[in-house]
mmCIF file of C-alpha atoms in Angstrom:
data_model
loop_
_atom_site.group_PDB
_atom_site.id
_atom_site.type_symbol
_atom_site.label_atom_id
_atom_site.label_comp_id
_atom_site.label_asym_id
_atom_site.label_seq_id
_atom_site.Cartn_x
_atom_site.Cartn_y
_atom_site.Cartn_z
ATOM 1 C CA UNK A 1468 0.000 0.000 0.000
ATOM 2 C CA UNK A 1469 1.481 3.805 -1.079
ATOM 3 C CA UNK A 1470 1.668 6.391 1.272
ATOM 4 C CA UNK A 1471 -1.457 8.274 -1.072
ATOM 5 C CA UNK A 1472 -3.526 5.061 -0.283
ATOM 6 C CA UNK A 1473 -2.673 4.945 3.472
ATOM 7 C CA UNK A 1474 -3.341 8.640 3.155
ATOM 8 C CA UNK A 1475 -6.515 8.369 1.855
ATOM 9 C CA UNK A 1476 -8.000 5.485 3.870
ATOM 10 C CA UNK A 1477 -6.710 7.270 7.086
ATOM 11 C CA UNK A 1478 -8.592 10.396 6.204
ATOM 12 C CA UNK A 1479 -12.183 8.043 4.975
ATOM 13 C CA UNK A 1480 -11.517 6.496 8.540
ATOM 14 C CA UNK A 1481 -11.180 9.460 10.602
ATOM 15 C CA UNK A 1482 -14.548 11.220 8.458
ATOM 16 C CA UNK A 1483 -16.588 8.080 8.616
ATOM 17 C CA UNK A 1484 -19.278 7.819 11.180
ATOM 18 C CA UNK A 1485 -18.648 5.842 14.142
ATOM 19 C CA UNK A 1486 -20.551 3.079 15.178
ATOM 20 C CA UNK A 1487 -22.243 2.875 18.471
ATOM 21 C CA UNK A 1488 -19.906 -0.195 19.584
ATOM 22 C CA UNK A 1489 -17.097 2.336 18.647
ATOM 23 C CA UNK A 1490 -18.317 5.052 20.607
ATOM 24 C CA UNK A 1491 -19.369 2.833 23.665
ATOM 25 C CA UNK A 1492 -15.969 1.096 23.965
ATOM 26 C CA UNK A 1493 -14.379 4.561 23.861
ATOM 27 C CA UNK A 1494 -15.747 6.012 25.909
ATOM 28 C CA UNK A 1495 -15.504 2.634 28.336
ATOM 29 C CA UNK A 1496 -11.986 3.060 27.877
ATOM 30 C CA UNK A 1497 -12.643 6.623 29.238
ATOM 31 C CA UNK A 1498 -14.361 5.587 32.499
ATOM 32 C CA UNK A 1499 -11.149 3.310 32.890
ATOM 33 C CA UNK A 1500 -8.482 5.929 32.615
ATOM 34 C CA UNK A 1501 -10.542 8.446 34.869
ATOM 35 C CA UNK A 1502 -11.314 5.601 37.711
ATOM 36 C CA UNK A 1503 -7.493 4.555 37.419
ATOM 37 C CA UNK A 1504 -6.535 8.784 37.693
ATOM 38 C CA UNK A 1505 -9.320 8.723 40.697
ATOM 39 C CA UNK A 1506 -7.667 5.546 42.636
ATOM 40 C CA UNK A 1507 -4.332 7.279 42.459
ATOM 41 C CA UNK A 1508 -5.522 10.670 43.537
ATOM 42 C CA UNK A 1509 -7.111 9.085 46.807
ATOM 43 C CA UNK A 1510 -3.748 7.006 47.818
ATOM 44 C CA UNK A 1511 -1.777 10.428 47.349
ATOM 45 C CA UNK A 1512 -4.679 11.938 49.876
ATOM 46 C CA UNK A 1513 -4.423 8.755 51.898
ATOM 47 C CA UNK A 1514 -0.738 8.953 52.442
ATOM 48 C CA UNK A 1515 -0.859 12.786 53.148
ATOM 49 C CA UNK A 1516 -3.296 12.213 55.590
ATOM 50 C CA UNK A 1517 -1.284 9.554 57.396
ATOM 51 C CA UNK A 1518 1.650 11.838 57.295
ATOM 52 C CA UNK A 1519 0.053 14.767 58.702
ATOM 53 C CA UNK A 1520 -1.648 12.787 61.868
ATOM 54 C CA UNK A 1521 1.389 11.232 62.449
ATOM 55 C CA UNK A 1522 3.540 14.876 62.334
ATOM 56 C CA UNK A 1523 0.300 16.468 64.585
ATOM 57 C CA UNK A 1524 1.071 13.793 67.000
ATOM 58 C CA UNK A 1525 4.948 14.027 66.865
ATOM 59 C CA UNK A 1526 4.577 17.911 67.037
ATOM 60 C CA UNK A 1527 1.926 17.573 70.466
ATOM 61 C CA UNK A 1528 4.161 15.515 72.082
ATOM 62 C CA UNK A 1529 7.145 17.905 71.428
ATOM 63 C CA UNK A 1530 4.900 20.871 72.544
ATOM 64 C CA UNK A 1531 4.195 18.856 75.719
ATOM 65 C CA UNK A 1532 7.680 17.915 76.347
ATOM 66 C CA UNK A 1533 8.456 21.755 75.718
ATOM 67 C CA UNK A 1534 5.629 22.921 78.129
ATOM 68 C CA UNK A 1535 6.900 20.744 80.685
ATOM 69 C CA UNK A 1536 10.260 21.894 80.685
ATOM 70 C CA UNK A 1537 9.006 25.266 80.593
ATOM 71 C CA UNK A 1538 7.467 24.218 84.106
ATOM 72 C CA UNK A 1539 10.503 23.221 85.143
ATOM 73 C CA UNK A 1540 12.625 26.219 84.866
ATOM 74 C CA UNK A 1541 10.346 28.744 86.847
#
């Protein structure tokens, strides 16, 4: 097959009408991608979360530890 002829049936491909199996599997394929983009989003959320209660709890204790030796001194 030429490069015209590959051409031509790219262009008759892309301007043909789609068929509904087409445009269902697409936009299946869509739903995919978005629910895969969704899972990832909520382990990044996850993991900040985790971080941040564990640094509120390593920063409380500090300020405790800091309170009481504040105590201390007077």
């Amino acid at each position: 097959m030429t490069f015209r002829e590959t051409t031509i049936k790219y262009i008759k491909d892309i301007l043909r009408p789609k068929t509904i199996y087409e445009v269902v599997y697409a936009e299946l394929q869509e739903a995919h991608l978005r629910k895969l983009e969704a899972e990832t989003a909520a382990e990044y959320a996850n993991a900040a979360m985790q971080y941040n209660e564990e640094r509120i709890q390593r920063l409380e204790k500090r300020l405790a530890q800091h309170a009481g030796d504040k105590h201390d001194t007077r």
